[in-house]
PDB file of C-alpha atoms and ligand atoms in Angstrom:
ATOM      1  CA  MET A   1       0.000   0.000   0.000  1.00  0.00           C
ATOM      2  CA  PRO A   2       1.303   3.429  -0.858  1.00  0.00           C
ATOM      3  CA  SER A   3       1.405   5.927   1.946  1.00  0.00           C
ATOM      4  CA  PHE A   4      -1.065   8.726   1.724  1.00  0.00           C
ATOM      5  CA  SER A   5       0.539  10.667   4.537  1.00  0.00           C
ATOM      6  CA  GLY A   6       1.523  13.459   2.181  1.00  0.00           C
ATOM      7  CA  HIS A   7      -2.076  14.185   1.428  1.00  0.00           C
ATOM      8  CA  SER A   8      -3.921  15.815   4.247  1.00  0.00           C
ATOM      9  CA  ALA A   9      -7.259  16.271   2.535  1.00  0.00           C
ATOM     10  CA  ALA A  10     -10.001  14.203   4.100  1.00  0.00           C
ATOM     11  CA  MET A  11     -11.256  11.253   2.136  1.00  0.00           C
ATOM     12  CA  ALA A  12     -14.738  11.386   0.749  1.00  0.00           C
ATOM     13  CA  ILE A  13     -17.414   8.864  -0.063  1.00  0.00           C
ATOM     14  CA  ARG A  14     -18.507   9.576  -3.598  1.00  0.00           C
ATOM     15  CA  LYS A  15     -21.810   8.977  -5.286  1.00  0.00           C
ATOM     16  CA  ILE A  16     -21.777   5.797  -7.371  1.00  0.00           C
ATOM     17  CA  SER A  17     -22.869   6.031 -10.998  1.00  0.00           C
ATOM     18  CA  ARG A  18     -25.621   3.663 -12.039  1.00  0.00           C
ATOM     19  CA  MET A  19     -26.380   1.702 -15.200  1.00  0.00           C
ATOM     20  CA  GLY A  20     -27.680   4.071 -17.850  1.00  0.00           C
ATOM     21  CA  HIS A  21     -25.291   6.932 -17.118  1.00  0.00           C
ATOM     22  CA  SER A  22     -23.002   7.728 -20.042  1.00  0.00           C
ATOM     23  CA  VAL A  23     -19.848   7.592 -17.890  1.00  0.00           C
ATOM     24  CA  LEU A  24     -20.390   3.820 -17.612  1.00  0.00           C
ATOM     25  CA  ARG A  25     -20.647   3.437 -21.388  1.00  0.00           C
ATOM     26  CA  THR A  26     -17.545   5.471 -22.203  1.00  0.00           C
ATOM     27  CA  HIS A  27     -14.010   4.248 -22.881  1.00  0.00           C
ATOM     28  CA  ALA A  28     -12.008   5.653 -19.966  1.00  0.00           C
ATOM     29  CA  LEU A  29      -8.848   7.649 -20.640  1.00  0.00           C
ATOM     30  CA  ALA A  30      -5.332   6.551 -19.759  1.00  0.00           C
ATOM     31  CA  VAL A  31      -3.825   8.256 -16.703  1.00  0.00           C
ATOM     32  CA  GLU A  32      -0.853  10.354 -17.767  1.00  0.00           C
ATOM     33  CA  ASP A  33       0.742  10.707 -14.320  1.00  0.00           C
ATOM     34  CA  PRO A  34      -0.135   7.880 -11.886  1.00  0.00           C
ATOM     35  CA  GLY A  35       1.891   9.658  -9.187  1.00  0.00           C
ATOM     36  CA  SER A  36      -0.080  12.887  -9.273  1.00  0.00           C
ATOM     37  CA  PRO A  37      -1.915  14.124  -6.163  1.00  0.00           C
ATOM     38  CA  GLU A  38      -5.143  14.122  -8.156  1.00  0.00           C
ATOM     39  CA  ILE A  39      -4.913  10.393  -8.812  1.00  0.00           C
ATOM     40  CA  ALA A  40      -3.950   9.705  -5.193  1.00  0.00           C
ATOM     41  CA  ARG A  41      -7.021  11.637  -4.098  1.00  0.00           C
ATOM     42  CA  LEU A  42      -9.229   9.780  -6.556  1.00  0.00           C
ATOM     43  CA  VAL A  43      -7.964   6.434  -5.254  1.00  0.00           C
ATOM     44  CA  GLN A  44      -8.451   7.557  -1.648  1.00  0.00           C
ATOM     45  CA  ASP A  45     -12.060   8.364  -2.450  1.00  0.00           C
ATOM     46  CA  MET A  46     -12.533   5.080  -4.303  1.00  0.00           C
ATOM     47  CA  ILE A  47     -11.211   3.176  -1.281  1.00  0.00           C
ATOM     48  CA  GLU A  48     -13.628   4.948   1.040  1.00  0.00           C
ATOM     49  CA  THR A  49     -16.539   4.587  -1.378  1.00  0.00           C
ATOM     50  CA  LEU A  50     -15.838   0.871  -1.868  1.00  0.00           C
ATOM     51  CA  ALA A  51     -15.671   0.243   1.866  1.00  0.00           C
ATOM     52  CA  ASP A  52     -18.848   2.204   2.514  1.00  0.00           C
ATOM     53  CA  ALA A  53     -20.678   0.216  -0.155  1.00  0.00           C
ATOM     54  CA  ASP A  54     -19.361  -3.132   1.116  1.00  0.00           C
ATOM     55  CA  GLY A  55     -17.981  -3.874  -2.325  1.00  0.00           C
ATOM     56  CA  ILE A  56     -15.185  -6.094  -3.605  1.00  0.00           C
ATOM     57  CA  GLY A  57     -13.987  -3.766  -6.333  1.00  0.00           C
ATOM     58  CA  ILE A  58     -14.700  -0.454  -7.999  1.00  0.00           C
ATOM     59  CA  ALA A  59     -13.573   1.349 -11.136  1.00  0.00           C
ATOM     60  CA  ALA A  60     -13.107   5.094 -11.539  1.00  0.00           C
ATOM     61  CA  PRO A  61     -16.078   5.508 -13.931  1.00  0.00           C
ATOM     62  CA  GLN A  62     -18.265   4.277 -11.068  1.00  0.00           C
ATOM     63  CA  VAL A  63     -17.393   7.488  -9.239  1.00  0.00           C
ATOM     64  CA  TYR A  64     -17.928   9.566 -12.400  1.00  0.00           C
ATOM     65  CA  GLU A  65     -14.238   9.740 -13.349  1.00  0.00           C
ATOM     66  CA  GLY A  66     -13.507   8.527 -16.863  1.00  0.00           C
ATOM     67  CA  LEU A  67      -9.969   7.405 -16.048  1.00  0.00           C
ATOM     68  CA  ARG A  68      -8.273   4.013 -16.217  1.00  0.00           C
ATOM     69  CA  VAL A  69      -8.074   3.265 -12.490  1.00  0.00           C
ATOM     70  CA  ILE A  70      -9.468   0.206 -10.696  1.00  0.00           C
ATOM     71  CA  ILE A  71      -9.191  -1.101  -7.154  1.00  0.00           C
ATOM     72  CA  PHE A  72     -10.278  -4.487  -5.842  1.00  0.00           C
ATOM     73  CA  HIS A  73      -9.740  -7.013  -3.073  1.00  0.00           C
ATOM     74  CA  PRO A  74      -8.206 -10.147  -4.595  1.00  0.00           C
ATOM     75  CA  PRO A  75      -9.622 -13.342  -3.094  1.00  0.00           C
ATOM     76  CA  GLN A  76      -7.596 -15.402  -0.674  1.00  0.00           C
ATOM     77  CA  ASP A  77      -4.916 -17.508  -2.291  1.00  0.00           C
ATOM     78  CA  HIS A  78      -6.161 -20.774  -0.849  1.00  0.00           C
ATOM     79  CA  GLU A  79      -9.204 -20.654  -3.074  1.00  0.00           C
ATOM     80  CA  GLU A  80      -7.046 -20.504  -6.193  1.00  0.00           C
ATOM     81  CA  ASP A  81      -4.864 -23.294  -4.824  1.00  0.00           C
ATOM     82  CA  ALA A  82      -7.954 -25.383  -4.179  1.00  0.00           C
ATOM     83  CA  GLU A  83      -8.978 -25.093  -7.796  1.00  0.00           C
ATOM     84  CA  GLU A  84      -5.668 -26.508  -8.916  1.00  0.00           C
ATOM     85  CA  ASP A  85      -5.429 -29.323  -6.393  1.00  0.00           C
ATOM     86  CA  PRO A  86      -7.903 -32.143  -7.080  1.00  0.00           C
ATOM     87  CA  ASP A  87      -6.961 -33.795  -3.783  1.00  0.00           C
ATOM     88  CA  LEU A  88      -8.309 -30.931  -1.767  1.00  0.00           C
ATOM     89  CA  GLU A  89     -11.826 -31.778  -0.716  1.00  0.00           C
ATOM     90  CA  GLU A  90     -12.979 -28.236  -0.304  1.00  0.00           C
ATOM     91  CA  ASP A  91     -16.552 -27.622  -1.309  1.00  0.00           C
ATOM     92  CA  GLU A  92     -16.131 -25.383  -4.319  1.00  0.00           C
ATOM     93  CA  THR A  93     -19.811 -24.529  -4.346  1.00  0.00           C
ATOM     94  CA  ALA A  94     -19.683 -23.088  -0.847  1.00  0.00           C
ATOM     95  CA  PRO A  95     -20.523 -19.412  -0.956  1.00  0.00           C
ATOM     96  CA  GLN A  96     -17.543 -17.264  -0.184  1.00  0.00           C
ATOM     97  CA  SER A  97     -18.311 -14.671   2.393  1.00  0.00           C
ATOM     98  CA  ARG A  98     -17.347 -11.120   1.656  1.00  0.00           C
ATOM     99  CA  ALA A  99     -15.441 -11.067   4.945  1.00  0.00           C
ATOM    100  CA  ASP A 100     -13.082 -13.710   3.578  1.00  0.00           C
ATOM    101  CA  ILE A 101     -12.419 -11.683   0.482  1.00  0.00           C
ATOM    102  CA  ILE A 102     -12.144  -8.327   2.171  1.00  0.00           C
ATOM    103  CA  ALA A 103      -9.502  -9.599   4.588  1.00  0.00           C
ATOM    104  CA  GLU A 104      -7.009  -9.466   1.757  1.00  0.00           C
ATOM    105  CA  PRO A 105      -5.100  -6.330   0.889  1.00  0.00           C
ATOM    106  CA  LEU A 106      -6.335  -4.009  -1.776  1.00  0.00           C
ATOM    107  CA  THR A 107      -4.973  -4.050  -5.320  1.00  0.00           C
ATOM    108  CA  ILE A 108      -4.695  -0.605  -6.917  1.00  0.00           C
ATOM    109  CA  LEU A 109      -4.136  -0.610 -10.661  1.00  0.00           C
ATOM    110  CA  VAL A 110      -3.620   2.368 -12.927  1.00  0.00           C
ATOM    111  CA  ASN A 111      -3.754   1.866 -16.701  1.00  0.00           C
ATOM    112  CA  PRO A 112      -4.376  -1.888 -16.421  1.00  0.00           C
ATOM    113  CA  GLU A 113      -4.021  -4.297 -19.329  1.00  0.00           C
ATOM    114  CA  ILE A 114      -5.157  -7.892 -19.739  1.00  0.00           C
ATOM    115  CA  GLU A 115      -3.683 -10.939 -21.435  1.00  0.00           C
ATOM    116  CA  TYR A 116      -5.818 -14.060 -21.840  1.00  0.00           C
ATOM    117  CA  LEU A 117      -3.943 -17.260 -21.024  1.00  0.00           C
ATOM    118  CA  THR A 118      -6.716 -19.658 -22.015  1.00  0.00           C
ATOM    119  CA  ASP A 119      -9.748 -19.850 -24.280  1.00  0.00           C
ATOM    120  CA  ASP A 120     -11.700 -21.472 -21.450  1.00  0.00           C
ATOM    121  CA  GLN A 121     -14.517 -19.580 -19.786  1.00  0.00           C
ATOM    122  CA  GLU A 122     -16.713 -20.481 -16.844  1.00  0.00           C
ATOM    123  CA  ASP A 123     -19.953 -19.047 -15.524  1.00  0.00           C
ATOM    124  CA  GLY A 124     -20.055 -17.347 -12.151  1.00  0.00           C
ATOM    125  CA  TRP A 125     -22.395 -15.028 -10.282  1.00  0.00           C
ATOM    126  CA  GLU A 126     -21.559 -11.333 -10.263  1.00  0.00           C
ATOM    127  CA  GLY A 127     -23.001  -8.195  -8.843  1.00  0.00           C
ATOM    128  CA  CYS A 128     -22.046  -4.587  -9.431  1.00  0.00           C
ATOM    129  CA  LEU A 129     -22.353  -1.435  -7.345  1.00  0.00           C
ATOM    130  CA  SER A 130     -23.631   0.317 -10.491  1.00  0.00           C
ATOM    131  CA  VAL A 131     -26.365  -2.302 -10.981  1.00  0.00           C
ATOM    132  CA  PRO A 132     -27.716  -2.427  -7.432  1.00  0.00           C
ATOM    133  CA  GLY A 133     -29.942  -5.243  -6.266  1.00  0.00           C
ATOM    134  CA  LEU A 134     -29.199  -7.602  -9.148  1.00  0.00           C
ATOM    135  CA  ARG A 135     -27.025 -10.652  -9.687  1.00  0.00           C
ATOM    136  CA  GLY A 136     -26.138 -12.299 -12.969  1.00  0.00           C
ATOM    137  CA  LEU A 137     -24.448 -15.427 -14.234  1.00  0.00           C
ATOM    138  CA  VAL A 138     -21.507 -14.241 -16.320  1.00  0.00           C
ATOM    139  CA  PRO A 139     -18.963 -16.185 -18.379  1.00  0.00           C
ATOM    140  CA  ARG A 140     -15.364 -15.108 -17.782  1.00  0.00           C
ATOM    141  CA  TYR A 141     -11.985 -16.363 -18.884  1.00  0.00           C
ATOM    142  CA  THR A 142     -10.524 -18.636 -16.234  1.00  0.00           C
ATOM    143  CA  HIS A 143      -6.846 -17.770 -16.572  1.00  0.00           C
ATOM    144  CA  ILE A 144      -5.408 -14.346 -17.311  1.00  0.00           C
ATOM    145  CA  ARG A 145      -2.432 -12.154 -16.670  1.00  0.00           C
ATOM    146  CA  TYR A 146      -2.926  -8.511 -15.828  1.00  0.00           C
ATOM    147  CA  ARG A 147      -0.534  -5.624 -15.741  1.00  0.00           C
ATOM    148  CA  GLY A 148      -0.643  -2.030 -14.633  1.00  0.00           C
ATOM    149  CA  VAL A 149       1.164   0.400 -12.408  1.00  0.00           C
ATOM    150  CA  ASP A 150       0.559   1.460  -8.837  1.00  0.00           C
ATOM    151  CA  LEU A 151       0.398   5.016  -7.495  1.00  0.00           C
ATOM    152  CA  SER A 152       4.173   5.294  -7.536  1.00  0.00           C
ATOM    153  CA  GLY A 153       4.333   4.171 -11.152  1.00  0.00           C
ATOM    154  CA  THR A 154       5.805   0.795 -10.176  1.00  0.00           C
ATOM    155  CA  PRO A 155       4.820  -1.952 -12.627  1.00  0.00           C
ATOM    156  CA  ILE A 156       2.495  -4.667 -11.347  1.00  0.00           C
ATOM    157  CA  GLU A 157       2.111  -8.001 -13.129  1.00  0.00           C
ATOM    158  CA  VAL A 158      -0.099 -10.775 -11.785  1.00  0.00           C
ATOM    159  CA  GLU A 159      -1.253 -14.126 -13.138  1.00  0.00           C
ATOM    160  CA  ALA A 160      -4.767 -14.848 -11.928  1.00  0.00           C
ATOM    161  CA  LYS A 161      -7.246 -17.708 -12.117  1.00  0.00           C
ATOM    162  CA  GLY A 162     -10.828 -18.319 -11.111  1.00  0.00           C
ATOM    163  CA  LEU A 163     -12.485 -15.705  -8.914  1.00  0.00           C
ATOM    164  CA  HIS A 164      -9.398 -13.500  -8.925  1.00  0.00           C
ATOM    165  CA  ALA A 165      -9.424 -13.452 -12.739  1.00  0.00           C
ATOM    166  CA  ARG A 166     -13.181 -12.844 -12.727  1.00  0.00           C
ATOM    167  CA  ILE A 167     -12.952  -9.836 -10.412  1.00  0.00           C
ATOM    168  CA  PHE A 168     -10.250  -8.267 -12.569  1.00  0.00           C
ATOM    169  CA  GLN A 169     -12.211  -8.832 -15.794  1.00  0.00           C
ATOM    170  CA  HIS A 170     -15.313  -7.260 -14.236  1.00  0.00           C
ATOM    171  CA  GLU A 171     -13.457  -4.129 -13.115  1.00  0.00           C
ATOM    172  CA  PHE A 172     -11.437  -3.928 -16.339  1.00  0.00           C
ATOM    173  CA  ASP A 173     -14.660  -4.018 -18.359  1.00  0.00           C
ATOM    174  CA  HIS A 174     -15.793  -0.849 -16.557  1.00  0.00           C
ATOM    175  CA  LEU A 175     -12.874   0.991 -18.198  1.00  0.00           C
ATOM    176  CA  ASN A 176     -14.159   0.028 -21.621  1.00  0.00           C
ATOM    177  CA  GLY A 177     -17.767   0.985 -21.072  1.00  0.00           C
ATOM    178  CA  THR A 178     -19.022  -2.539 -20.436  1.00  0.00           C
ATOM    179  CA  LEU A 179     -21.250  -3.719 -17.583  1.00  0.00           C
ATOM    180  CA  TYR A 180     -21.625  -7.383 -16.676  1.00  0.00           C
ATOM    181  CA  PRO A 181     -25.152  -7.820 -18.126  1.00  0.00           C
ATOM    182  CA  GLN A 182     -23.599  -7.141 -21.541  1.00  0.00           C
ATOM    183  CA  ARG A 183     -21.384 -10.203 -21.022  1.00  0.00           C
ATOM    184  CA  MET A 184     -24.262 -12.496 -20.145  1.00  0.00           C
ATOM    185  CA  THR A 185     -25.372 -15.182 -22.571  1.00  0.00           C
ATOM    186  CA  ASP A 186     -28.598 -16.107 -20.753  1.00  0.00           C
ATOM    187  CA  LEU A 187     -30.575 -13.143 -19.435  1.00  0.00           C
ATOM    188  CA  SER A 188     -32.931 -15.489 -17.567  1.00  0.00           C
ATOM    189  CA  GLN A 189     -30.003 -15.645 -15.123  1.00  0.00           C
ATOM    190  CA  LEU A 190     -30.226 -11.918 -14.341  1.00  0.00           C
ATOM    191  CA  VAL A 191     -32.069 -11.901 -11.021  1.00  0.00           C
ATOM    192  CA  PHE A 192     -32.868  -9.769  -8.027  1.00  0.00           C
ATOM    193  CA  GLU A 193     -30.633 -10.854  -5.181  1.00  0.00           C
ATOM    194  CA  THR A 194     -33.649 -10.912  -2.864  1.00  0.00           C
ATOM    195  CA  GLU A 195     -35.176 -13.688  -5.041  1.00  0.00           C
ATOM    196  CA  VAL A 196     -32.148 -16.025  -5.050  1.00  0.00           C
TER     197      VAL A 196
HETATM  198 NI1  LIG B   1     -19.024  -3.351 -11.339  1.00  0.00          NI
END
Protein backbone atom coordinates (compact mmCIF):
# COMPACT_ATOMS: atom_id res chain seq x y z
CA MET A 1 0.00 0.00 0.00
CA PRO A 2 1.30 3.43 -0.86
CA SER A 3 1.40 5.93 1.95
CA PHE A 4 -1.06 8.73 1.72
CA SER A 5 0.54 10.67 4.54
CA GLY A 6 1.52 13.46 2.18
CA HIS A 7 -2.08 14.18 1.43
CA SER A 8 -3.92 15.81 4.25
CA ALA A 9 -7.26 16.27 2.53
CA ALA A 10 -10.00 14.20 4.10
CA MET A 11 -11.26 11.25 2.14
CA ALA A 12 -14.74 11.39 0.75
CA ILE A 13 -17.41 8.86 -0.06
CA ARG A 14 -18.51 9.58 -3.60
CA LYS A 15 -21.81 8.98 -5.29
CA ILE A 16 -21.78 5.80 -7.37
CA SER A 17 -22.87 6.03 -11.00
CA ARG A 18 -25.62 3.66 -12.04
CA MET A 19 -26.38 1.70 -15.20
CA GLY A 20 -27.68 4.07 -17.85
CA HIS A 21 -25.29 6.93 -17.12
CA SER A 22 -23.00 7.73 -20.04
CA VAL A 23 -19.85 7.59 -17.89
CA LEU A 24 -20.39 3.82 -17.61
CA ARG A 25 -20.65 3.44 -21.39
CA THR A 26 -17.55 5.47 -22.20
CA HIS A 27 -14.01 4.25 -22.88
CA ALA A 28 -12.01 5.65 -19.97
CA LEU A 29 -8.85 7.65 -20.64
CA ALA A 30 -5.33 6.55 -19.76
CA VAL A 31 -3.82 8.26 -16.70
CA GLU A 32 -0.85 10.35 -17.77
CA ASP A 33 0.74 10.71 -14.32
CA PRO A 34 -0.14 7.88 -11.89
CA GLY A 35 1.89 9.66 -9.19
CA SER A 36 -0.08 12.89 -9.27
CA PRO A 37 -1.92 14.12 -6.16
CA GLU A 38 -5.14 14.12 -8.16
CA ILE A 39 -4.91 10.39 -8.81
CA ALA A 40 -3.95 9.71 -5.19
CA ARG A 41 -7.02 11.64 -4.10
CA LEU A 42 -9.23 9.78 -6.56
CA VAL A 43 -7.96 6.43 -5.25
CA GLN A 44 -8.45 7.56 -1.65
CA ASP A 45 -12.06 8.36 -2.45
CA MET A 46 -12.53 5.08 -4.30
CA ILE A 47 -11.21 3.18 -1.28
CA GLU A 48 -13.63 4.95 1.04
CA THR A 49 -16.54 4.59 -1.38
CA LEU A 50 -15.84 0.87 -1.87
CA ALA A 51 -15.67 0.24 1.87
CA ASP A 52 -18.85 2.20 2.51
CA ALA A 53 -20.68 0.22 -0.16
CA ASP A 54 -19.36 -3.13 1.12
CA GLY A 55 -17.98 -3.87 -2.32
CA ILE A 56 -15.19 -6.09 -3.61
CA GLY A 57 -13.99 -3.77 -6.33
CA ILE A 58 -14.70 -0.45 -8.00
CA ALA A 59 -13.57 1.35 -11.14
CA ALA A 60 -13.11 5.09 -11.54
CA PRO A 61 -16.08 5.51 -13.93
CA GLN A 62 -18.26 4.28 -11.07
CA VAL A 63 -17.39 7.49 -9.24
CA TYR A 64 -17.93 9.57 -12.40
CA GLU A 65 -14.24 9.74 -13.35
CA GLY A 66 -13.51 8.53 -16.86
CA LEU A 67 -9.97 7.40 -16.05
CA ARG A 68 -8.27 4.01 -16.22
CA VAL A 69 -8.07 3.26 -12.49
CA ILE A 70 -9.47 0.21 -10.70
CA ILE A 71 -9.19 -1.10 -7.15
CA PHE A 72 -10.28 -4.49 -5.84
CA HIS A 73 -9.74 -7.01 -3.07
CA PRO A 74 -8.21 -10.15 -4.60
CA PRO A 75 -9.62 -13.34 -3.09
CA GLN A 76 -7.60 -15.40 -0.67
CA ASP A 77 -4.92 -17.51 -2.29
CA HIS A 78 -6.16 -20.77 -0.85
CA GLU A 79 -9.20 -20.65 -3.07
CA GLU A 80 -7.05 -20.50 -6.19
CA ASP A 81 -4.86 -23.29 -4.82
CA ALA A 82 -7.95 -25.38 -4.18
CA GLU A 83 -8.98 -25.09 -7.80
CA GLU A 84 -5.67 -26.51 -8.92
CA ASP A 85 -5.43 -29.32 -6.39
CA PRO A 86 -7.90 -32.14 -7.08
CA ASP A 87 -6.96 -33.79 -3.78
CA LEU A 88 -8.31 -30.93 -1.77
CA GLU A 89 -11.83 -31.78 -0.72
CA GLU A 90 -12.98 -28.24 -0.30
CA ASP A 91 -16.55 -27.62 -1.31
CA GLU A 92 -16.13 -25.38 -4.32
CA THR A 93 -19.81 -24.53 -4.35
CA ALA A 94 -19.68 -23.09 -0.85
CA PRO A 95 -20.52 -19.41 -0.96
CA GLN A 96 -17.54 -17.26 -0.18
CA SER A 97 -18.31 -14.67 2.39
CA ARG A 98 -17.35 -11.12 1.66
CA ALA A 99 -15.44 -11.07 4.95
CA ASP A 100 -13.08 -13.71 3.58
CA ILE A 101 -12.42 -11.68 0.48
CA ILE A 102 -12.14 -8.33 2.17
CA ALA A 103 -9.50 -9.60 4.59
CA GLU A 104 -7.01 -9.47 1.76
CA PRO A 105 -5.10 -6.33 0.89
CA LEU A 106 -6.34 -4.01 -1.78
CA THR A 107 -4.97 -4.05 -5.32
CA ILE A 108 -4.70 -0.60 -6.92
CA LEU A 109 -4.14 -0.61 -10.66
CA VAL A 110 -3.62 2.37 -12.93
CA ASN A 111 -3.75 1.87 -16.70
CA PRO A 112 -4.38 -1.89 -16.42
CA GLU A 113 -4.02 -4.30 -19.33
CA ILE A 114 -5.16 -7.89 -19.74
CA GLU A 115 -3.68 -10.94 -21.44
CA TYR A 116 -5.82 -14.06 -21.84
CA LEU A 117 -3.94 -17.26 -21.02
CA THR A 118 -6.72 -19.66 -22.02
CA ASP A 119 -9.75 -19.85 -24.28
CA ASP A 120 -11.70 -21.47 -21.45
CA GLN A 121 -14.52 -19.58 -19.79
CA GLU A 122 -16.71 -20.48 -16.84
CA ASP A 123 -19.95 -19.05 -15.52
CA GLY A 124 -20.05 -17.35 -12.15
CA TRP A 125 -22.39 -15.03 -10.28
CA GLU A 126 -21.56 -11.33 -10.26
CA GLY A 127 -23.00 -8.19 -8.84
CA CYS A 128 -22.05 -4.59 -9.43
CA LEU A 129 -22.35 -1.44 -7.35
CA SER A 130 -23.63 0.32 -10.49
CA VAL A 131 -26.36 -2.30 -10.98
CA PRO A 132 -27.72 -2.43 -7.43
CA GLY A 133 -29.94 -5.24 -6.27
CA LEU A 134 -29.20 -7.60 -9.15
CA ARG A 135 -27.03 -10.65 -9.69
CA GLY A 136 -26.14 -12.30 -12.97
CA LEU A 137 -24.45 -15.43 -14.23
CA VAL A 138 -21.51 -14.24 -16.32
CA PRO A 139 -18.96 -16.19 -18.38
CA ARG A 140 -15.36 -15.11 -17.78
CA TYR A 141 -11.99 -16.36 -18.88
CA THR A 142 -10.52 -18.64 -16.23
CA HIS A 143 -6.85 -17.77 -16.57
CA ILE A 144 -5.41 -14.35 -17.31
CA ARG A 145 -2.43 -12.15 -16.67
CA TYR A 146 -2.93 -8.51 -15.83
CA ARG A 147 -0.53 -5.62 -15.74
CA GLY A 148 -0.64 -2.03 -14.63
CA VAL A 149 1.16 0.40 -12.41
CA ASP A 150 0.56 1.46 -8.84
CA LEU A 151 0.40 5.02 -7.50
CA SER A 152 4.17 5.29 -7.54
CA GLY A 153 4.33 4.17 -11.15
CA THR A 154 5.81 0.79 -10.18
CA PRO A 155 4.82 -1.95 -12.63
CA ILE A 156 2.50 -4.67 -11.35
CA GLU A 157 2.11 -8.00 -13.13
CA VAL A 158 -0.10 -10.78 -11.79
CA GLU A 159 -1.25 -14.13 -13.14
CA ALA A 160 -4.77 -14.85 -11.93
CA LYS A 161 -7.25 -17.71 -12.12
CA GLY A 162 -10.83 -18.32 -11.11
CA LEU A 163 -12.49 -15.71 -8.91
CA HIS A 164 -9.40 -13.50 -8.92
CA ALA A 165 -9.42 -13.45 -12.74
CA ARG A 166 -13.18 -12.84 -12.73
CA ILE A 167 -12.95 -9.84 -10.41
CA PHE A 168 -10.25 -8.27 -12.57
CA GLN A 169 -12.21 -8.83 -15.79
CA HIS A 170 -15.31 -7.26 -14.24
CA GLU A 171 -13.46 -4.13 -13.11
CA PHE A 172 -11.44 -3.93 -16.34
CA ASP A 173 -14.66 -4.02 -18.36
CA HIS A 174 -15.79 -0.85 -16.56
CA LEU A 175 -12.87 0.99 -18.20
CA ASN A 176 -14.16 0.03 -21.62
CA GLY A 177 -17.77 0.99 -21.07
CA THR A 178 -19.02 -2.54 -20.44
CA LEU A 179 -21.25 -3.72 -17.58
CA TYR A 180 -21.63 -7.38 -16.68
CA PRO A 181 -25.15 -7.82 -18.13
CA GLN A 182 -23.60 -7.14 -21.54
CA ARG A 183 -21.38 -10.20 -21.02
CA MET A 184 -24.26 -12.50 -20.14
CA THR A 185 -25.37 -15.18 -22.57
CA ASP A 186 -28.60 -16.11 -20.75
CA LEU A 187 -30.57 -13.14 -19.43
CA SER A 188 -32.93 -15.49 -17.57
CA GLN A 189 -30.00 -15.64 -15.12
CA LEU A 190 -30.23 -11.92 -14.34
CA VAL A 191 -32.07 -11.90 -11.02
CA PHE A 192 -32.87 -9.77 -8.03
CA GLU A 193 -30.63 -10.85 -5.18
CA THR A 194 -33.65 -10.91 -2.86
CA GLU A 195 -35.18 -13.69 -5.04
CA VAL A 196 -32.15 -16.03 -5.05
NI1 LIG B 1 -19.02 -3.35 -11.34
